[in-house]
């Protein structure tokens, strides 16, 4: 990393207007109103002459504000398990529960590894991901069990098939998507510092959906063990259907809600968040309904409709990740112009290739962990700046910005030592 000193370092604000490279600030993910723009703070010390002491622990990013959310989530999850676990055991038996639990770990791992890949650029706090997972695996399941009987009262009773079809195509999409997405609504209000874009919405939605599908799979897999005359064959059949052909079904359903809520989070307005919650439920419920409505022509509709939907979702996620990289580069360039980074560092920190090369170089010197910390801090700083430029809670985020800037020299030093 070069130590050349770019721009001015006298604390002045030499760039009163936003510096925006063509295509580096997509209007649909990082657009800012010109009136909200504020220049990045100037670096009072040249890069080559900074104090390289590692920042004290007090400068670490604090998460005490998440404590109420995590306590509420823990209490709700514990209470939900008191309802969900007996329900599962009553439908699967102990042997079915154990086998179903083990089998469900496979599709769960597939989805969570995907979440990790999506979330690699600007990782969310692990505590929030645990909250999202437990909400999906316990709270949303409990809510579904409590609301479900109300729909059963409205279901047709002319035949068992009519009743089952109603519950699968009307009750399940409405109740399950509503129950899962309540967790997103809670996150956007209680942890809005971390839920501020479409990628965050997809990450949290996929994690909630992974938890929900995990518990639901325990039920489906375990019930085959408990009730089938040929449990081995039936378990393989349903595992192929749910664990191989559709591990991402719930993730895609709820992911549409998370995506829409993530775009609304860019506005940082409570009314937009609530509106996005209800608007986002519509495509989630529709996709869920279409999946549950597939009957005799299942394979045809699966390959003609469901597979293309999955491929579109994959392309959309890749596009969102590319946009995150462009946004990171744009914000770090603004810090580079006031002396906090060199242009070479920005290219290293804000491009996948640059990060790979930097980690390879650092690994050869036994500094991989330090380089990861530097990359993570710089990315977090870029997104903090985006929050400042959104125009909401500016003073709060400017305080965070200054704390993060104080850490940058020490983290850079730890890499170069």
PDB file of N, CA and C in Angstrom, residues 196-289:
ATOM      1  N   UNK A 196     -30.026  -0.993   6.128  1.00  0.00           N
ATOM      2  CA  UNK A 196     -30.131   0.267   5.411  1.00  0.00           C
ATOM      3  C   UNK A 196     -29.936   0.115   3.911  1.00  0.00           C
ATOM      4  N   UNK A 197     -30.262  -1.041   3.380  1.00  0.00           N
ATOM      5  CA  UNK A 197     -30.150  -1.222   1.943  1.00  0.00           C
ATOM      6  C   UNK A 197     -30.721  -2.549   1.498  1.00  0.00           C
ATOM      7  N   UNK A 198     -30.879  -2.754   0.185  1.00  0.00           N
ATOM      8  CA  UNK A 198     -31.493  -3.981  -0.332  1.00  0.00           C
ATOM      9  C   UNK A 198     -30.705  -5.238  -0.026  1.00  0.00           C
ATOM     10  N   UNK A 199     -29.372  -5.163  -0.008  1.00  0.00           N
ATOM     11  CA  UNK A 199     -28.594  -6.358   0.306  1.00  0.00           C
ATOM     12  C   UNK A 199     -28.831  -6.768   1.757  1.00  0.00           C
ATOM     13  N   UNK A 200     -28.888  -5.787   2.661  1.00  0.00           N
ATOM     14  CA  UNK A 200     -29.200  -6.100   4.059  1.00  0.00           C
ATOM     15  C   UNK A 200     -30.560  -6.771   4.162  1.00  0.00           C
ATOM     16  N   UNK A 201     -31.542  -6.243   3.421  1.00  0.00           N
ATOM     17  CA  UNK A 201     -32.878  -6.834   3.456  1.00  0.00           C
ATOM     18  C   UNK A 201     -32.879  -8.267   2.980  1.00  0.00           C
ATOM     19  N   UNK A 202     -32.127  -8.560   1.911  1.00  0.00           N
ATOM     20  CA  UNK A 202     -32.053  -9.930   1.400  1.00  0.00           C
ATOM     21  C   UNK A 202     -31.358 -10.843   2.399  1.00  0.00           C
ATOM     22  N   UNK A 203     -30.265 -10.362   3.006  1.00  0.00           N
ATOM     23  CA  UNK A 203     -29.527 -11.175   3.974  1.00  0.00           C
ATOM     24  C   UNK A 203     -30.417 -11.541   5.162  1.00  0.00           C
ATOM     25  N   UNK A 204     -31.087 -10.562   5.739  1.00  0.00           N
ATOM     26  CA  UNK A 204     -31.945 -10.837   6.891  1.00  0.00           C
ATOM     27  C   UNK A 204     -33.134 -11.714   6.498  1.00  0.00           C
ATOM     28  N   UNK A 205     -33.711 -11.457   5.323  1.00  0.00           N
ATOM     29  CA  UNK A 205     -34.862 -12.249   4.877  1.00  0.00           C
ATOM     30  C   UNK A 205     -34.467 -13.697   4.619  1.00  0.00           C
ATOM     31  N   UNK A 206     -33.340 -13.907   3.944  1.00  0.00           N
ATOM     32  CA  UNK A 206     -32.873 -15.269   3.689  1.00  0.00           C
ATOM     33  C   UNK A 206     -32.593 -16.000   5.003  1.00  0.00           C
ATOM     34  N   UNK A 207     -32.043 -15.300   5.983  1.00  0.00           N
ATOM     35  CA  UNK A 207     -31.726 -15.948   7.257  1.00  0.00           C
ATOM     36  C   UNK A 207     -32.989 -16.331   8.008  1.00  0.00           C
ATOM     37  N   UNK A 208     -33.969 -15.431   8.020  1.00  0.00           N
ATOM     38  CA  UNK A 208     -35.257 -15.766   8.642  1.00  0.00           C
ATOM     39  C   UNK A 208     -35.897 -16.945   7.924  1.00  0.00           C
ATOM     40  N   UNK A 209     -35.902 -16.904   6.606  1.00  0.00           N
ATOM     41  CA  UNK A 209     -36.510 -17.981   5.822  1.00  0.00           C
ATOM     42  C   UNK A 209     -35.778 -19.296   6.029  1.00  0.00           C
ATOM     43  N   UNK A 210     -34.449 -19.238   6.179  1.00  0.00           N
ATOM     44  CA  UNK A 210     -33.682 -20.462   6.423  1.00  0.00           C
ATOM     45  C   UNK A 210     -34.104 -21.099   7.737  1.00  0.00           C
ATOM     46  N   UNK A 211     -34.307 -20.276   8.759  1.00  0.00           N
ATOM     47  CA  UNK A 211     -34.766 -20.804  10.037  1.00  0.00           C
ATOM     48  C   UNK A 211     -36.159 -21.408   9.942  1.00  0.00           C
ATOM     49  N   UNK A 212     -37.052 -20.717   9.243  1.00  0.00           N
ATOM     50  CA  UNK A 212     -38.415 -21.230   9.088  1.00  0.00           C
ATOM     51  C   UNK A 212     -38.413 -22.558   8.343  1.00  0.00           C
ATOM     52  N   UNK A 213     -37.697 -22.617   7.229  1.00  0.00           N
ATOM     53  CA  UNK A 213     -37.650 -23.848   6.429  1.00  0.00           C
ATOM     54  C   UNK A 213     -37.007 -24.987   7.210  1.00  0.00           C
ATOM     55  N   UNK A 214     -36.032 -24.664   8.051  1.00  0.00           N
ATOM     56  CA  UNK A 214     -35.379 -25.685   8.876  1.00  0.00           C
ATOM     57  C   UNK A 214     -36.397 -26.379   9.785  1.00  0.00           C
ATOM     58  N   UNK A 215     -37.173 -25.594  10.500  1.00  0.00           N
ATOM     59  CA  UNK A 215     -38.173 -26.185  11.398  1.00  0.00           C
ATOM     60  C   UNK A 215     -39.261 -26.895  10.607  1.00  0.00           C
ATOM     61  N   UNK A 216     -39.680 -26.301   9.515  1.00  0.00           N
ATOM     62  CA  UNK A 216     -40.722 -26.931   8.690  1.00  0.00           C
ATOM     63  C   UNK A 216     -40.227 -28.251   8.114  1.00  0.00           C
ATOM     64  N   UNK A 217     -38.961 -28.308   7.723  1.00  0.00           N
ATOM     65  CA  UNK A 217     -38.405 -29.550   7.196  1.00  0.00           C
ATOM     66  C   UNK A 217     -38.339 -30.638   8.258  1.00  0.00           C
ATOM     67  N   UNK A 218     -38.035 -30.256   9.499  1.00  0.00           N
ATOM     68  CA  UNK A 218     -38.066 -31.246  10.585  1.00  0.00           C
ATOM     69  C   UNK A 218     -39.441 -31.892  10.645  1.00  0.00           C
ATOM     70  N   UNK A 219     -40.480 -31.072  10.517  1.00  0.00           N
ATOM     71  CA  UNK A 219     -41.853 -31.588  10.553  1.00  0.00           C
ATOM     72  C   UNK A 219     -42.118 -32.516   9.379  1.00  0.00           C
ATOM     73  N   UNK A 220     -41.794 -32.079   8.176  1.00  0.00           N
ATOM     74  CA  UNK A 220     -42.104 -32.881   6.990  1.00  0.00           C
ATOM     75  C   UNK A 220     -41.278 -34.164   6.954  1.00  0.00           C
ATOM     76  N   UNK A 221     -39.991 -34.059   7.216  1.00  0.00           N
ATOM     77  CA  UNK A 221     -39.132 -35.244   7.183  1.00  0.00           C
ATOM     78  C   UNK A 221     -39.492 -36.207   8.303  1.00  0.00           C
ATOM     79  N   UNK A 222     -39.675 -35.660   9.501  1.00  0.00           N
ATOM     80  CA  UNK A 222     -39.993 -36.514  10.643  1.00  0.00           C
ATOM     81  C   UNK A 222     -41.336 -37.182  10.526  1.00  0.00           C
ATOM     82  N   UNK A 223     -42.302 -36.497   9.924  1.00  0.00           N
ATOM     83  CA  UNK A 223     -43.639 -37.079   9.773  1.00  0.00           C
ATOM     84  C   UNK A 223     -43.622 -38.262   8.824  1.00  0.00           C
ATOM     85  N   UNK A 224     -42.740 -38.208   7.817  1.00  0.00           N
ATOM     86  CA  UNK A 224     -42.624 -39.361   6.927  1.00  0.00           C
ATOM     87  C   UNK A 224     -42.101 -40.582   7.680  1.00  0.00           C
ATOM     88  N   UNK A 225     -41.172 -40.356   8.590  1.00  0.00           N
ATOM     89  CA  UNK A 225     -40.641 -41.454   9.397  1.00  0.00           C
ATOM     90  C   UNK A 225     -41.723 -42.020  10.302  1.00  0.00           C
ATOM     91  N   UNK A 226     -42.548 -41.137  10.867  1.00  0.00           N
ATOM     92  CA  UNK A 226     -43.529 -41.566  11.866  1.00  0.00           C
ATOM     93  C   UNK A 226     -44.767 -42.220  11.271  1.00  0.00           C
ATOM     94  N   UNK A 227     -45.172 -41.792  10.067  1.00  0.00           N
ATOM     95  CA  UNK A 227     -46.479 -42.223   9.554  1.00  0.00           C
ATOM     96  C   UNK A 227     -46.424 -43.100   8.310  1.00  0.00           C
ATOM     97  N   UNK A 228     -45.290 -43.207   7.659  1.00  0.00           N
ATOM     98  CA  UNK A 228     -45.229 -43.937   6.392  1.00  0.00           C
ATOM     99  C   UNK A 228     -44.999 -45.430   6.624  1.00  0.00           C
ATOM    100  N   UNK A 229     -45.576 -46.225   5.737  1.00  0.00           N
ATOM    101  CA  UNK A 229     -45.330 -47.674   5.776  1.00  0.00           C
ATOM    102  C   UNK A 229     -43.975 -48.013   5.159  1.00  0.00           C
ATOM    103  N   UNK A 230     -43.443 -47.107   4.375  1.00  0.00           N
ATOM    104  CA  UNK A 230     -42.116 -47.278   3.768  1.00  0.00           C
ATOM    105  C   UNK A 230     -41.319 -45.991   4.024  1.00  0.00           C
ATOM    106  N   UNK A 231     -40.942 -45.756   5.287  1.00  0.00           N
ATOM    107  CA  UNK A 231     -40.356 -44.466   5.658  1.00  0.00           C
ATOM    108  C   UNK A 231     -39.073 -44.122   4.908  1.00  0.00           C
ATOM    109  N   UNK A 232     -38.243 -45.121   4.610  1.00  0.00           N
ATOM    110  CA  UNK A 232     -36.994 -44.830   3.907  1.00  0.00           C
ATOM    111  C   UNK A 232     -37.242 -44.244   2.534  1.00  0.00           C
ATOM    112  N   UNK A 233     -38.110 -44.897   1.751  1.00  0.00           N
ATOM    113  CA  UNK A 233     -38.408 -44.423   0.399  1.00  0.00           C
ATOM    114  C   UNK A 233     -39.085 -43.067   0.423  1.00  0.00           C
ATOM    115  N   UNK A 234     -40.063 -42.906   1.322  1.00  0.00           N
ATOM    116  CA  UNK A 234     -40.799 -41.643   1.386  1.00  0.00           C
ATOM    117  C   UNK A 234     -39.923 -40.502   1.886  1.00  0.00           C
ATOM    118  N   UNK A 235     -39.004 -40.811   2.789  1.00  0.00           N
ATOM    119  CA  UNK A 235     -38.100 -39.767   3.270  1.00  0.00           C
ATOM    120  C   UNK A 235     -37.192 -39.292   2.143  1.00  0.00           C
ATOM    121  N   UNK A 236     -36.670 -40.224   1.342  1.00  0.00           N
ATOM    122  CA  UNK A 236     -35.823 -39.839   0.211  1.00  0.00           C
ATOM    123  C   UNK A 236     -36.607 -38.986  -0.784  1.00  0.00           C
ATOM    124  N   UNK A 237     -37.856 -39.388  -1.034  1.00  0.00           N
ATOM    125  CA  UNK A 237     -38.690 -38.637  -1.985  1.00  0.00           C
ATOM    126  C   UNK A 237     -38.902 -37.197  -1.526  1.00  0.00           C
ATOM    127  N   UNK A 238     -39.299 -37.029  -0.270  1.00  0.00           N
ATOM    128  CA  UNK A 238     -39.594 -35.670   0.191  1.00  0.00           C
ATOM    129  C   UNK A 238     -38.319 -34.867   0.406  1.00  0.00           C
ATOM    130  N   UNK A 239     -37.204 -35.568   0.706  1.00  0.00           N
ATOM    131  CA  UNK A 239     -35.941 -34.854   0.847  1.00  0.00           C
ATOM    132  C   UNK A 239     -35.498 -34.298  -0.500  1.00  0.00           C
ATOM    133  N   UNK A 240     -35.678 -35.072  -1.567  1.00  0.00           N
ATOM    134  CA  UNK A 240     -35.325 -34.583  -2.910  1.00  0.00           C
ATOM    135  C   UNK A 240     -36.179 -33.370  -3.261  1.00  0.00           C
ATOM    136  N   UNK A 241     -37.468 -33.447  -2.917  1.00  0.00           N
ATOM    137  CA  UNK A 241     -38.382 -32.354  -3.244  1.00  0.00           C
ATOM    138  C   UNK A 241     -38.030 -31.081  -2.479  1.00  0.00           C
ATOM    139  N   UNK A 242     -37.804 -31.216  -1.162  1.00  0.00           N
ATOM    140  CA  UNK A 242     -37.606 -30.029  -0.327  1.00  0.00           C
ATOM    141  C   UNK A 242     -36.135 -29.671  -0.107  1.00  0.00           C
ATOM    142  N   UNK A 243     -35.296 -30.679  -0.021  1.00  0.00           N
ATOM    143  CA  UNK A 243     -33.904 -30.408   0.300  1.00  0.00           C
ATOM    144  C   UNK A 243     -33.003 -30.230  -0.903  1.00  0.00           C
ATOM    145  N   UNK A 244     -33.417 -30.791  -2.061  1.00  0.00           N
ATOM    146  CA  UNK A 244     -32.583 -30.721  -3.265  1.00  0.00           C
ATOM    147  C   UNK A 244     -33.187 -29.777  -4.302  1.00  0.00           C
ATOM    148  N   UNK A 245     -34.482 -29.940  -4.572  1.00  0.00           N
ATOM    149  CA  UNK A 245     -35.115 -29.148  -5.616  1.00  0.00           C
ATOM    150  C   UNK A 245     -35.546 -27.760  -5.135  1.00  0.00           C
ATOM    151  N   UNK A 246     -35.761 -27.600  -3.840  1.00  0.00           N
ATOM    152  CA  UNK A 246     -36.310 -26.307  -3.405  1.00  0.00           C
ATOM    153  C   UNK A 246     -35.771 -25.819  -2.062  1.00  0.00           C
ATOM    154  N   UNK A 247     -34.471 -25.920  -1.807  1.00  0.00           N
ATOM    155  CA  UNK A 247     -33.970 -25.400  -0.530  1.00  0.00           C
ATOM    156  C   UNK A 247     -34.119 -23.887  -0.412  1.00  0.00           C
ATOM    157  N   UNK A 248     -34.224 -23.200  -1.579  1.00  0.00           N
ATOM    158  CA  UNK A 248     -34.297 -21.738  -1.557  1.00  0.00           C
ATOM    159  C   UNK A 248     -35.723 -21.205  -1.730  1.00  0.00           C
ATOM    160  N   UNK A 249     -36.716 -22.083  -1.689  1.00  0.00           N
ATOM    161  CA  UNK A 249     -38.085 -21.627  -1.936  1.00  0.00           C
ATOM    162  C   UNK A 249     -38.499 -20.544  -0.942  1.00  0.00           C
ATOM    163  N   UNK A 250     -38.431 -20.859   0.347  1.00  0.00           N
ATOM    164  CA  UNK A 250     -38.823 -19.863   1.355  1.00  0.00           C
ATOM    165  C   UNK A 250     -37.926 -18.634   1.289  1.00  0.00           C
ATOM    166  N   UNK A 251     -36.648 -18.839   1.006  1.00  0.00           N
ATOM    167  CA  UNK A 251     -35.719 -17.709   0.933  1.00  0.00           C
ATOM    168  C   UNK A 251     -36.121 -16.741  -0.180  1.00  0.00           C
ATOM    169  N   UNK A 252     -36.519 -17.262  -1.323  1.00  0.00           N
ATOM    170  CA  UNK A 252     -36.919 -16.394  -2.428  1.00  0.00           C
ATOM    171  C   UNK A 252     -38.234 -15.702  -2.112  1.00  0.00           C
ATOM    172  N   UNK A 253     -39.189 -16.431  -1.496  1.00  0.00           N
ATOM    173  CA  UNK A 253     -40.464 -15.800  -1.135  1.00  0.00           C
ATOM    174  C   UNK A 253     -40.203 -14.588  -0.237  1.00  0.00           C
ATOM    175  N   UNK A 254     -39.595 -14.841   0.903  1.00  0.00           N
ATOM    176  CA  UNK A 254     -39.379 -13.775   1.885  1.00  0.00           C
ATOM    177  C   UNK A 254     -38.329 -12.790   1.411  1.00  0.00           C
ATOM    178  N   UNK A 255     -37.418 -13.248   0.556  1.00  0.00           N
ATOM    179  CA  UNK A 255     -36.394 -12.357   0.024  1.00  0.00           C
ATOM    180  C   UNK A 255     -36.976 -11.190  -0.752  1.00  0.00           C
ATOM    181  N   UNK A 256     -38.114 -11.389  -1.411  1.00  0.00           N
ATOM    182  CA  UNK A 256     -38.736 -10.274  -2.136  1.00  0.00           C
ATOM    183  C   UNK A 256     -39.202  -9.200  -1.163  1.00  0.00           C
ATOM    184  N   UNK A 257     -39.733  -9.615  -0.008  1.00  0.00           N
ATOM    185  CA  UNK A 257     -40.129  -8.641   1.010  1.00  0.00           C
ATOM    186  C   UNK A 257     -38.913  -7.909   1.544  1.00  0.00           C
ATOM    187  N   UNK A 258     -37.852  -8.663   1.843  1.00  0.00           N
ATOM    188  CA  UNK A 258     -36.634  -8.041   2.345  1.00  0.00           C
ATOM    189  C   UNK A 258     -36.026  -7.074   1.352  1.00  0.00           C
ATOM    190  N   UNK A 259     -36.074  -7.424   0.074  1.00  0.00           N
ATOM    191  CA  UNK A 259     -35.527  -6.553  -0.967  1.00  0.00           C
ATOM    192  C   UNK A 259     -36.265  -5.221  -1.006  1.00  0.00           C
ATOM    193  N   UNK A 260     -37.583  -5.290  -1.021  1.00  0.00           N
ATOM    194  CA  UNK A 260     -38.394  -4.064  -1.090  1.00  0.00           C
ATOM    195  C   UNK A 260     -38.218  -3.229   0.175  1.00  0.00           C
ATOM    196  N   UNK A 261     -38.180  -3.882   1.327  1.00  0.00           N
ATOM    197  CA  UNK A 261     -37.963  -3.147   2.570  1.00  0.00           C
ATOM    198  C   UNK A 261     -36.562  -2.543   2.609  1.00  0.00           C
ATOM    199  N   UNK A 262     -35.591  -3.219   1.993  1.00  0.00           N
ATOM    200  CA  UNK A 262     -34.246  -2.679   1.937  1.00  0.00           C
ATOM    201  C   UNK A 262     -34.167  -1.407   1.111  1.00  0.00           C
ATOM    202  N   UNK A 263     -34.882  -1.376  -0.009  1.00  0.00           N
ATOM    203  CA  UNK A 263     -34.915  -0.150  -0.793  1.00  0.00           C
ATOM    204  C   UNK A 263     -35.575   0.979  -0.011  1.00  0.00           C
ATOM    205  N   UNK A 264     -36.645   0.638   0.706  1.00  0.00           N
ATOM    206  CA  UNK A 264     -37.319   1.653   1.522  1.00  0.00           C
ATOM    207  C   UNK A 264     -36.415   2.152   2.638  1.00  0.00           C
ATOM    208  N   UNK A 265     -35.556   1.273   3.150  1.00  0.00           N
ATOM    209  CA  UNK A 265     -34.662   1.668   4.245  1.00  0.00           C
ATOM    210  C   UNK A 265     -33.708   2.768   3.815  1.00  0.00           C
ATOM    211  N   UNK A 266     -33.424   2.878   2.512  1.00  0.00           N
ATOM    212  CA  UNK A 266     -32.585   3.960   2.027  1.00  0.00           C
ATOM    213  C   UNK A 266     -33.198   5.326   2.335  1.00  0.00           C
ATOM    214  N   UNK A 267     -34.536   5.374   2.453  1.00  0.00           N
ATOM    215  CA  UNK A 267     -35.219   6.637   2.736  1.00  0.00           C
ATOM    216  C   UNK A 267     -35.174   6.983   4.225  1.00  0.00           C
ATOM    217  N   UNK A 268     -34.933   6.000   5.064  1.00  0.00           N
ATOM    218  CA  UNK A 268     -34.839   6.201   6.508  1.00  0.00           C
ATOM    219  C   UNK A 268     -36.084   6.915   7.045  1.00  0.00           C
ATOM    220  N   UNK A 269     -37.233   6.406   6.680  1.00  0.00           N
ATOM    221  CA  UNK A 269     -38.491   7.003   7.128  1.00  0.00           C
ATOM    222  C   UNK A 269     -39.407   5.881   7.600  1.00  0.00           C
ATOM    223  N   UNK A 270     -39.981   6.022   8.788  1.00  0.00           N
ATOM    224  CA  UNK A 270     -40.805   4.961   9.368  1.00  0.00           C
ATOM    225  C   UNK A 270     -41.998   4.622   8.489  1.00  0.00           C
ATOM    226  N   UNK A 271     -42.602   5.667   7.907  1.00  0.00           N
ATOM    227  CA  UNK A 271     -43.759   5.418   7.046  1.00  0.00           C
ATOM    228  C   UNK A 271     -43.405   4.593   5.832  1.00  0.00           C
ATOM    229  N   UNK A 272     -42.250   4.854   5.223  1.00  0.00           N
ATOM    230  CA  UNK A 272     -41.798   4.057   4.083  1.00  0.00           C
ATOM    231  C   UNK A 272     -41.566   2.604   4.492  1.00  0.00           C
ATOM    232  N   UNK A 273     -41.026   2.411   5.695  1.00  0.00           N
ATOM    233  CA  UNK A 273     -40.739   1.052   6.161  1.00  0.00           C
ATOM    234  C   UNK A 273     -42.018   0.246   6.305  1.00  0.00           C
ATOM    235  N   UNK A 274     -43.037   0.839   6.908  1.00  0.00           N
ATOM    236  CA  UNK A 274     -44.311   0.134   7.087  1.00  0.00           C
ATOM    237  C   UNK A 274     -44.969  -0.128   5.741  1.00  0.00           C
ATOM    238  N   UNK A 275     -44.957   0.876   4.873  1.00  0.00           N
ATOM    239  CA  UNK A 275     -45.542   0.699   3.539  1.00  0.00           C
ATOM    240  C   UNK A 275     -44.813  -0.396   2.780  1.00  0.00           C
ATOM    241  N   UNK A 276     -43.481  -0.405   2.857  1.00  0.00           N
ATOM    242  CA  UNK A 276     -42.704  -1.428   2.157  1.00  0.00           C
ATOM    243  C   UNK A 276     -42.987  -2.813   2.717  1.00  0.00           C
ATOM    244  N   UNK A 277     -43.260  -2.902   4.012  1.00  0.00           N
ATOM    245  CA  UNK A 277     -43.600  -4.192   4.624  1.00  0.00           C
ATOM    246  C   UNK A 277     -44.844  -4.779   3.958  1.00  0.00           C
ATOM    247  N   UNK A 278     -45.880  -3.979   3.838  1.00  0.00           N
ATOM    248  CA  UNK A 278     -47.128  -4.493   3.261  1.00  0.00           C
ATOM    249  C   UNK A 278     -47.009  -4.688   1.744  1.00  0.00           C
ATOM    250  N   UNK A 279     -46.324  -3.783   1.071  1.00  0.00           N
ATOM    251  CA  UNK A 279     -46.123  -3.959  -0.375  1.00  0.00           C
ATOM    252  C   UNK A 279     -45.262  -5.193  -0.644  1.00  0.00           C
ATOM    253  N   UNK A 280     -44.214  -5.372   0.161  1.00  0.00           N
ATOM    254  CA  UNK A 280     -43.317  -6.505  -0.030  1.00  0.00           C
ATOM    255  C   UNK A 280     -43.971  -7.845   0.230  1.00  0.00           C
ATOM    256  N   UNK A 281     -45.014  -7.856   1.056  1.00  0.00           N
ATOM    257  CA  UNK A 281     -45.719  -9.119   1.311  1.00  0.00           C
ATOM    258  C   UNK A 281     -46.435  -9.636   0.064  1.00  0.00           C
ATOM    259  N   UNK A 282     -46.843  -8.742  -0.807  1.00  0.00           N
ATOM    260  CA  UNK A 282     -47.643  -9.158  -1.965  1.00  0.00           C
ATOM    261  C   UNK A 282     -46.884 -10.102  -2.894  1.00  0.00           C
ATOM    262  N   UNK A 283     -45.690  -9.750  -3.378  1.00  0.00           N
ATOM    263  CA  UNK A 283     -44.972 -10.718  -4.231  1.00  0.00           C
ATOM    264  C   UNK A 283     -44.563 -11.961  -3.466  1.00  0.00           C
ATOM    265  N   UNK A 284     -44.246 -11.837  -2.177  1.00  0.00           N
ATOM    266  CA  UNK A 284     -43.875 -13.017  -1.395  1.00  0.00           C
ATOM    267  C   UNK A 284     -45.045 -13.991  -1.308  1.00  0.00           C
ATOM    268  N   UNK A 285     -46.219 -13.470  -1.014  1.00  0.00           N
ATOM    269  CA  UNK A 285     -47.409 -14.322  -0.922  1.00  0.00           C
ATOM    270  C   UNK A 285     -47.770 -14.908  -2.272  1.00  0.00           C
ATOM    271  N   UNK A 286     -47.606 -14.110  -3.330  1.00  0.00           N
ATOM    272  CA  UNK A 286     -47.929 -14.612  -4.668  1.00  0.00           C
ATOM    273  C   UNK A 286     -47.002 -15.755  -5.056  1.00  0.00           C
ATOM    274  N   UNK A 287     -45.699 -15.582  -4.865  1.00  0.00           N
ATOM    275  CA  UNK A 287     -44.752 -16.637  -5.208  1.00  0.00           C
ATOM    276  C   UNK A 287     -44.995 -17.884  -4.367  1.00  0.00           C
ATOM    277  N   UNK A 288     -45.301 -17.687  -3.098  1.00  0.00           N
ATOM    278  CA  UNK A 288     -45.598 -18.814  -2.210  1.00  0.00           C
ATOM    279  C   UNK A 288     -46.852 -19.548  -2.685  1.00  0.00           C
ATOM    280  N   UNK A 289     -47.848 -18.777  -3.076  1.00  0.00           N
ATOM    281  CA  UNK A 289     -49.085 -19.373  -3.577  1.00  0.00           C
ATOM    282  C   UNK A 289     -48.840 -20.186  -4.841  1.00  0.00           C
TER     283      UNK A 289
END
